[in-house]
CSV table of C-alpha atoms in Angstrom, one decimal:
chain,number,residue,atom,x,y,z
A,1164,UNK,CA,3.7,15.1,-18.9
A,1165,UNK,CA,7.2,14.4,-17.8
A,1166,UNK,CA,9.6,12.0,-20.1
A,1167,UNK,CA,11.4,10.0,-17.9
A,1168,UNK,CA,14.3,8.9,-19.7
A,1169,UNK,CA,16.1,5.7,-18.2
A,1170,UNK,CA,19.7,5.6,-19.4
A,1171,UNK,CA,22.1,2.6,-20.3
A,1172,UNK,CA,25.3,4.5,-20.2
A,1173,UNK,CA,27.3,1.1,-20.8
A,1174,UNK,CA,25.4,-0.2,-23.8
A,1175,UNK,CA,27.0,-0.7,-26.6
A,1176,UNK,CA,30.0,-1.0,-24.8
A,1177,UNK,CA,29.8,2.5,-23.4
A,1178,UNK,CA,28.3,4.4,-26.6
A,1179,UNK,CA,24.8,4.9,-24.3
A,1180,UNK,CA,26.7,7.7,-22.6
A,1181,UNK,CA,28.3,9.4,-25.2
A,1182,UNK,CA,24.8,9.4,-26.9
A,1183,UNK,CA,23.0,10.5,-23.9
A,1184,UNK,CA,25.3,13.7,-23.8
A,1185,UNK,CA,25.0,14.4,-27.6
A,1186,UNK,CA,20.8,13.5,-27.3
A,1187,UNK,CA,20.1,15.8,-24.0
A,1188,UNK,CA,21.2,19.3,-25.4
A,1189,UNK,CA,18.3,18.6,-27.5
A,1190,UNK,CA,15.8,18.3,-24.9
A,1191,UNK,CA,17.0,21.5,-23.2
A,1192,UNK,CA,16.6,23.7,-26.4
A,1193,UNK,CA,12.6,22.4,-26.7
A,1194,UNK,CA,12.3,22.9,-23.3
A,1195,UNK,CA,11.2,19.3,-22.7
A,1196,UNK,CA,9.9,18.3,-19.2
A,1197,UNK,CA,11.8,15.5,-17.8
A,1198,UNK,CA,13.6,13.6,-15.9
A,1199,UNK,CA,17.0,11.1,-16.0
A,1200,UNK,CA,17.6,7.8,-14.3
A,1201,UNK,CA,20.7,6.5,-15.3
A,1202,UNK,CA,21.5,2.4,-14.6
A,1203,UNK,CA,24.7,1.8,-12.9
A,1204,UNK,CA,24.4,-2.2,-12.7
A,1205,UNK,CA,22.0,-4.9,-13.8
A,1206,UNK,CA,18.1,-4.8,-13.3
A,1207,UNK,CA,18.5,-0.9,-12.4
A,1208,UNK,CA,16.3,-0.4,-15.2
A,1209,UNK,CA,13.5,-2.6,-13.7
A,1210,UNK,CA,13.9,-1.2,-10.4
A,1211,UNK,CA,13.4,2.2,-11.6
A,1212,UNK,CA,10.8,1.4,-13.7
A,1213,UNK,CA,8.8,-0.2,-10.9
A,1214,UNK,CA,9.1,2.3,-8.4
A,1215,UNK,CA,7.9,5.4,-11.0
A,1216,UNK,CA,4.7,3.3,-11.8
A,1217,UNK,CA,4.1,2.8,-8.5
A,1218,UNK,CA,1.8,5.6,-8.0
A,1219,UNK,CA,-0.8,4.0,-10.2
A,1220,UNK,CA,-0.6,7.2,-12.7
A,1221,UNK,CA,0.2,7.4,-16.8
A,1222,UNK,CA,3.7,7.8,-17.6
A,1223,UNK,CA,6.1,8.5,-20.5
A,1224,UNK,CA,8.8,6.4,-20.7
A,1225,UNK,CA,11.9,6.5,-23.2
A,1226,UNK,CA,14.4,4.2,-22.9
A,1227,UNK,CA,18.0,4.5,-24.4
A,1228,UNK,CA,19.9,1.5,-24.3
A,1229,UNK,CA,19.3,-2.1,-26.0
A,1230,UNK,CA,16.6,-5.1,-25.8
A,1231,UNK,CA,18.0,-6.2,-22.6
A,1232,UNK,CA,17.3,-2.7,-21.2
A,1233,UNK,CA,14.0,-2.8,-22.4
A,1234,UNK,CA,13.5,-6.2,-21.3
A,1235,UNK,CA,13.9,-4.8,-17.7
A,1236,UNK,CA,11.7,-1.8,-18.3
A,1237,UNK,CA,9.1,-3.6,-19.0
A,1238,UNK,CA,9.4,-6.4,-16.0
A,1239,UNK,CA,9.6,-3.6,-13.7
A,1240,UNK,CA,6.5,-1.6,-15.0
A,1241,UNK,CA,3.3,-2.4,-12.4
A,1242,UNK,CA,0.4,-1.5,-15.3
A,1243,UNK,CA,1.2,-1.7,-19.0
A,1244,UNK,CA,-1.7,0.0,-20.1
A,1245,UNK,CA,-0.8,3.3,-18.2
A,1246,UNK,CA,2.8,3.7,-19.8
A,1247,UNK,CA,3.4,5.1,-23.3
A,1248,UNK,CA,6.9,4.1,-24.1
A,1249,UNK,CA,9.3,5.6,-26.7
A,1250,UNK,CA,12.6,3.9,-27.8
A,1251,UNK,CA,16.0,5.1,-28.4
A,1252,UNK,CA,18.1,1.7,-30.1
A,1253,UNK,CA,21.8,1.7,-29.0
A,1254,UNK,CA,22.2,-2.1,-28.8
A,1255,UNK,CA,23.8,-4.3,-30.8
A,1256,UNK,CA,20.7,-6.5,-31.9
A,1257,UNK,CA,18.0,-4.3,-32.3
A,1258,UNK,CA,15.7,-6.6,-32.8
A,1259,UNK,CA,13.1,-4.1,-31.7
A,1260,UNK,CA,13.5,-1.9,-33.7
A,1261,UNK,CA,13.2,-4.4,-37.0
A,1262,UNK,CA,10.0,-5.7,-35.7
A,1263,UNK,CA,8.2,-1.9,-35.3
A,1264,UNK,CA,10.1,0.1,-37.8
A,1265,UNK,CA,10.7,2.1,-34.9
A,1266,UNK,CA,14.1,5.0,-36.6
A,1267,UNK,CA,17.0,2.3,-35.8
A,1268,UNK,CA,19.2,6.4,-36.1
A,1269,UNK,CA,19.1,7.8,-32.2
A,1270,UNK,CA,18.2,11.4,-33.5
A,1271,UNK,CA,15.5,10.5,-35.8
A,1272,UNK,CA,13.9,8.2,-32.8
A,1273,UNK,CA,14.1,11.4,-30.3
A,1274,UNK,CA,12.6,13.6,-33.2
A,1275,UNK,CA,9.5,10.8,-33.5
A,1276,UNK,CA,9.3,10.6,-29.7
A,1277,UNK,CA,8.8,14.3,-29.2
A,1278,UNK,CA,6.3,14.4,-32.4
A,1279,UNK,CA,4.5,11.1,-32.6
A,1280,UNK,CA,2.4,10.6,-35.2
A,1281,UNK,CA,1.4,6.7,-34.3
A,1282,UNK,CA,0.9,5.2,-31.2
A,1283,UNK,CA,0.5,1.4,-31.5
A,1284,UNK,CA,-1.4,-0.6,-28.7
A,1285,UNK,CA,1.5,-3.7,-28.6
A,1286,UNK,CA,1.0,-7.0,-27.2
A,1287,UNK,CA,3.6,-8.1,-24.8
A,1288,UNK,CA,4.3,-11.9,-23.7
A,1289,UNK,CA,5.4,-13.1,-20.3
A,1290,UNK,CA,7.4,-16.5,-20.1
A,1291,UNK,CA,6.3,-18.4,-16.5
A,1292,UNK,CA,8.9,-20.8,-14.6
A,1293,UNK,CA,8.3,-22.1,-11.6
A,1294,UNK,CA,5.2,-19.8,-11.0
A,1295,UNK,CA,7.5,-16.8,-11.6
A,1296,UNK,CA,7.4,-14.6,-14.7
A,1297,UNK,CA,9.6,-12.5,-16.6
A,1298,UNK,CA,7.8,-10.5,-19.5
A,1299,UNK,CA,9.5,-9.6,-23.1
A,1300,UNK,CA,9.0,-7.5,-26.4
A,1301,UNK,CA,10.3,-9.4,-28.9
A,1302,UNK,CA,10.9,-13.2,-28.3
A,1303,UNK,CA,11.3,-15.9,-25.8
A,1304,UNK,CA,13.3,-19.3,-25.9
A,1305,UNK,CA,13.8,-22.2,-24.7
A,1306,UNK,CA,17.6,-24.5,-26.0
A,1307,UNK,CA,19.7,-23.5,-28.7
A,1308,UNK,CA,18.7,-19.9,-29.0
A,1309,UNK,CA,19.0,-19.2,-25.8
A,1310,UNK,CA,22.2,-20.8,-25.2
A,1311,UNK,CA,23.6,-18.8,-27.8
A,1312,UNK,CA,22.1,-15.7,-26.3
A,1313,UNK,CA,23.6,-16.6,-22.6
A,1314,UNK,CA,26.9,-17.3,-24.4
A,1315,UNK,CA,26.9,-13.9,-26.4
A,1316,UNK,CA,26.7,-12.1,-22.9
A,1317,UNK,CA,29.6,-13.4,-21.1
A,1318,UNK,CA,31.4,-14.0,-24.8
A,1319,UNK,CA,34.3,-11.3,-25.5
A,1320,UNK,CA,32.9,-11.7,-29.1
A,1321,UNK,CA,30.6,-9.3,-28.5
A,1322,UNK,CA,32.7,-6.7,-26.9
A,1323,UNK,CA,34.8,-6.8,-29.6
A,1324,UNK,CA,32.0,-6.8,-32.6
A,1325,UNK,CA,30.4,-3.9,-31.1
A,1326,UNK,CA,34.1,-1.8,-31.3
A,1327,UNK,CA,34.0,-2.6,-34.7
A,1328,UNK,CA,30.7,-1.4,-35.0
A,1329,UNK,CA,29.2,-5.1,-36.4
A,1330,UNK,CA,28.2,-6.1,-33.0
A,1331,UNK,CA,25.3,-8.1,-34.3
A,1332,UNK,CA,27.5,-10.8,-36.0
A,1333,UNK,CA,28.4,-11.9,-32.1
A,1334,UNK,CA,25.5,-13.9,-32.4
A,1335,UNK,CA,25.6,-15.6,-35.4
A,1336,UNK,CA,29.5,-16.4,-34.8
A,1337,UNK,CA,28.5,-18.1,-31.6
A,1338,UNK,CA,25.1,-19.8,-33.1
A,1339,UNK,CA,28.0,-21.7,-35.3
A,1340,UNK,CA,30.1,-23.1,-32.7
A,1341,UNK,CA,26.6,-24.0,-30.5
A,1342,UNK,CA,25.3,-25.6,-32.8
A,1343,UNK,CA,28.0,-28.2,-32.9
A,1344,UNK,CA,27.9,-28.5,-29.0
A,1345,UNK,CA,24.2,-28.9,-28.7
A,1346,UNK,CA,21.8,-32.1,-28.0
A,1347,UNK,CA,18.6,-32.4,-29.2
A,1348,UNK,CA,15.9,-33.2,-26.9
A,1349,UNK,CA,12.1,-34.7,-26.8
A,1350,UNK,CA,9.8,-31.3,-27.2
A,1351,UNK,CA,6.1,-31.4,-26.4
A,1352,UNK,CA,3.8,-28.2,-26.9
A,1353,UNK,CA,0.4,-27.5,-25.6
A,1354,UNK,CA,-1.4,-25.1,-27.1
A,1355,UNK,CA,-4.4,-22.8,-25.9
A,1356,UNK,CA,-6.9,-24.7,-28.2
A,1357,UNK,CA,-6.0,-28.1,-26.4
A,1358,UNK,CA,-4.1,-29.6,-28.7
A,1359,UNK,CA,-0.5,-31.1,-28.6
A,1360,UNK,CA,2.5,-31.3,-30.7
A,1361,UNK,CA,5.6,-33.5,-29.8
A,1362,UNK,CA,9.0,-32.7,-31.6
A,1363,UNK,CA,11.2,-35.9,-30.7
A,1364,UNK,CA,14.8,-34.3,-32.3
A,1365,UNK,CA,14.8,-30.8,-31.2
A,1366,UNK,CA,16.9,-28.4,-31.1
A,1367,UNK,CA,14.9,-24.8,-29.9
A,1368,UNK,CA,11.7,-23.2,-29.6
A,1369,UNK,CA,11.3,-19.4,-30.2
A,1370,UNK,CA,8.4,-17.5,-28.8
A,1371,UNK,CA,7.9,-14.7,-31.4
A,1372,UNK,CA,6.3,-11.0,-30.9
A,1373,UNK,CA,8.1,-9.8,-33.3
A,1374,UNK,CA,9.9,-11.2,-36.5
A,1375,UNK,CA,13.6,-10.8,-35.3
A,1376,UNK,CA,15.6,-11.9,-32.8
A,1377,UNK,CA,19.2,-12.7,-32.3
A,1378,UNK,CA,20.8,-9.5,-34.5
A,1379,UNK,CA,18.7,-9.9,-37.6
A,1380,UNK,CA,17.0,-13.4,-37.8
A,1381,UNK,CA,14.0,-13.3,-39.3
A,1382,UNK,CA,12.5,-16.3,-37.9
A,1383,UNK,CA,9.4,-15.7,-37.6
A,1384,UNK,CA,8.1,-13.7,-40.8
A,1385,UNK,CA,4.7,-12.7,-40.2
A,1386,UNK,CA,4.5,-12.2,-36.3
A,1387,UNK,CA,3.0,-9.2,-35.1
A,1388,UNK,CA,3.5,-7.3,-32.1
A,1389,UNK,CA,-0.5,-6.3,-31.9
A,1390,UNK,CA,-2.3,-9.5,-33.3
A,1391,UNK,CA,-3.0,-11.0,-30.3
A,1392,UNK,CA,-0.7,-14.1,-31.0
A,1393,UNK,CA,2.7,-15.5,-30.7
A,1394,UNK,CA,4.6,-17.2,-33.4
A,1395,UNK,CA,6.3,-20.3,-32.6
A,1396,UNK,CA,8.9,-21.9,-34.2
A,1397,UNK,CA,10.4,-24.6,-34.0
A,1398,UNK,CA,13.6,-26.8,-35.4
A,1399,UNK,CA,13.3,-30.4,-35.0
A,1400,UNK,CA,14.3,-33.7,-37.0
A,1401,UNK,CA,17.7,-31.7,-38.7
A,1402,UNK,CA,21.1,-33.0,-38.7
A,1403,UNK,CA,24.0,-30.4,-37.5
A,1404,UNK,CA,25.1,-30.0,-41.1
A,1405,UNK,CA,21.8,-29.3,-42.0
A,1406,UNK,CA,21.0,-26.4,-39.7
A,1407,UNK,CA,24.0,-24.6,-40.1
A,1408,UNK,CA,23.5,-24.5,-43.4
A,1409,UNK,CA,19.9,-23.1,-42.9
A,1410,UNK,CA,20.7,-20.6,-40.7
A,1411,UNK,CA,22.1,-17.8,-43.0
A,1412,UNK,CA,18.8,-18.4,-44.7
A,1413,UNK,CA,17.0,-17.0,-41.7
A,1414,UNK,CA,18.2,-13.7,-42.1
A,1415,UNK,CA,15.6,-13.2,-44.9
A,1416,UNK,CA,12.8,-15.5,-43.3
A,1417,UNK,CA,13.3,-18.4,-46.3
A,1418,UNK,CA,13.9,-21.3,-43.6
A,1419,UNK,CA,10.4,-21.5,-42.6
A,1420,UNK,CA,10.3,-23.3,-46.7
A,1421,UNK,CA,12.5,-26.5,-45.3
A,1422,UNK,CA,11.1,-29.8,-43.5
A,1423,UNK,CA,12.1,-29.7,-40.2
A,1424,UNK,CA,11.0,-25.7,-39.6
A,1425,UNK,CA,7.6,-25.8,-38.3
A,1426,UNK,CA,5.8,-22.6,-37.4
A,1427,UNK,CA,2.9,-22.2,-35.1
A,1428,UNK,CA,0.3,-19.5,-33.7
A,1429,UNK,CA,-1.2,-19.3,-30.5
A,1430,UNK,CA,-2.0,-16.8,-27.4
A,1431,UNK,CA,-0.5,-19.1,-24.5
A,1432,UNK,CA,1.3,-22.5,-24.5
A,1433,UNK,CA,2.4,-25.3,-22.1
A,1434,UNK,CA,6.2,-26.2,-22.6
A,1435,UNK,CA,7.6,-29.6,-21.9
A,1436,UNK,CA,10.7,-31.1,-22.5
A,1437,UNK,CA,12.7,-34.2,-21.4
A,1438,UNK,CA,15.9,-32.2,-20.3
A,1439,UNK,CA,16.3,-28.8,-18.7
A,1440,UNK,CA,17.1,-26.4,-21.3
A,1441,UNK,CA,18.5,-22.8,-21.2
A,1442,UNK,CA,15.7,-19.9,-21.2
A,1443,UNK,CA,15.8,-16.4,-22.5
A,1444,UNK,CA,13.7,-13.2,-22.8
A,1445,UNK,CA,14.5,-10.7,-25.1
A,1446,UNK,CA,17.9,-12.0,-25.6
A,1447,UNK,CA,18.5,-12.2,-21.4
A,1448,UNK,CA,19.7,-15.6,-19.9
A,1449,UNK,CA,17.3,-16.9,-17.6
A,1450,UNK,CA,17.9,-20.7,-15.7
A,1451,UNK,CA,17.5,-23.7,-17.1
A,1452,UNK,CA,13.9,-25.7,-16.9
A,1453,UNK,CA,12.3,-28.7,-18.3
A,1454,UNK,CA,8.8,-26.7,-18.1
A,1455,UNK,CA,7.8,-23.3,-18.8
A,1456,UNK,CA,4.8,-21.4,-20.0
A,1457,UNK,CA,4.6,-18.7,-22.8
A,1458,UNK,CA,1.6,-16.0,-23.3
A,1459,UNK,CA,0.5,-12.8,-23.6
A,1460,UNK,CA,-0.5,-10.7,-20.9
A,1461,UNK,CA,-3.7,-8.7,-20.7
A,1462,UNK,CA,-2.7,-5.6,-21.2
A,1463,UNK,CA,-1.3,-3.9,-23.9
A,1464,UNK,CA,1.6,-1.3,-23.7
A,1465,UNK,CA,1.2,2.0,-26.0
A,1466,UNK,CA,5.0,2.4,-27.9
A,1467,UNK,CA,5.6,5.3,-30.0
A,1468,UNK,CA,6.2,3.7,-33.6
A,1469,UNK,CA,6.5,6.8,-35.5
């Protein structure tokens, strides 16, 4: 079967390439079958992936780059089920790699990718606005979170973080001064099982595949990318002070102890809120909306794990 290896040569503020030229000398010594599509601009890595599944067959996918390029990977792919997918982490979250213990070191995840020894059948979710959907790997959000992860994107915080080789710390630096800037607003969930929780002071919801998001934030401790469910959680009925003092907590998953932290499981929910609120997937701005909806698709995708 042919690799095809889909390239991010500006992630990590240009570190993609130089790891791409240092990775590939690799392949040619093991004689490895496959095939390079490099990105030159935004949602290349979607287009790509949607035109090589196309054909209906089983592919092999690695992607090199961060969650962002995954998060386009994985929008473009037409069938989930027919596409084993191996990761090569060069971003400055990671997040995907924390929540699969997928080799965070770029030569150790080729080496696993060439010789798996675990495939793992991984749920992924899809986040619906305005009848349109854009699936992710890790997380979704709707307010705070994904304010701060829009912000982090245009922010020259990151740029320079990642220079200095701490790239992850973009996000909480910006998480501070959000924070401060933010309204609460009037939340209400629906959940698969029919019922409803309303959240009148809040602040975010994430939508959890994994435990991480945002560069190390451990919000959601015991999700799990092939349970079948999404964590939820969500920060309500907190003054400023109060959250900014929880947040370092949530690098080691103790906020889910304090009032005000409530955590939730499902497989879909129905998203209502009384002001439009910034969206994200996987860390990737999306527009704003008062309603969205959150689930898991029917298919699983098979991602080398070790």
């Amino acid at each position: 079967m042919i690799y095809h290896f889909i390239v991010n040569p500006r992630a990590r503020s240009g570190l993609g390439e130089m790891l791409w030229k240092q990775l590939e000398p690799e392949l040619c010594r093991k004689r490895i079958d496959y095939q390079i599509h490099l990105t030159t601009k935004k949602k290349d890595a979607g287009k790509i992936a949607s035109e090589i599944t196309e054909d209906g067959q089983e592919h092999m996918f690695v992607v090199l780059g961060g969650d962002g390029t995954l998060n386009e990977v994985l929008s473009g792919i037409k069938s989930l089920e027919k596409v084993t997918l191996g990761y090569i982490p060069i971003g400055s979250s990671n997040d995907f790699t924390r929540g699969t213990g997928i080799p965070g070191d770029p030569f150790e995840a080729l080496d696993t990718i060439l010789s798996p020894k675990r495939v793992e059948k991984m749920d992924i979710g899809v986040l619906k606005r305005e009848g349109k959907g854009r699936r992710f790997a890790v997380s979704a959000g709707i307010g705070f979170d994904a304010a701060v992860c829009h912000e982090v994107c245009v922010s020259k915080w990151k740029r320079v973080l990642n220079l200095l080789k701490i790239g992850k710390l973009s996000y909480a630096v910006v998480a501070m001064d959000r924070i401060i800037k933010d309204r609460p607003v009037k939340l209400e969930l629906t959940l698969d099982d029919g019922s409803m929780k309303v959240f009148e002071r809040t602040y975010f919801a994430a939508f959890m595949n994994l435990p991480y998001e945002g560069g190390g934030f451990k919000f959601c401790p015991d999700a799990s990318g092939s349970d079948g469910f999404l964590d939820i959680m969500v920060v309500s009925d907190l003054s400023k002070l109060k959250i900014l003092c929880l947040l370092p907590t949530a690098f080691s998953g103790k906020h889910t102890r304090f009032k005000g932290v409530t955590i939730l499981k499902c497989r879909s929910v129905k998203v209502v809120t009384d002001r439009a609120l910034p969206l994200h997937t996987d860390g990737e701005p999306s527009f704003l909306s008062k309603e969205i909806e959150v689930s898991l698709e029917k298919e699983k995708l098979n991602v080398i794990v070790e």
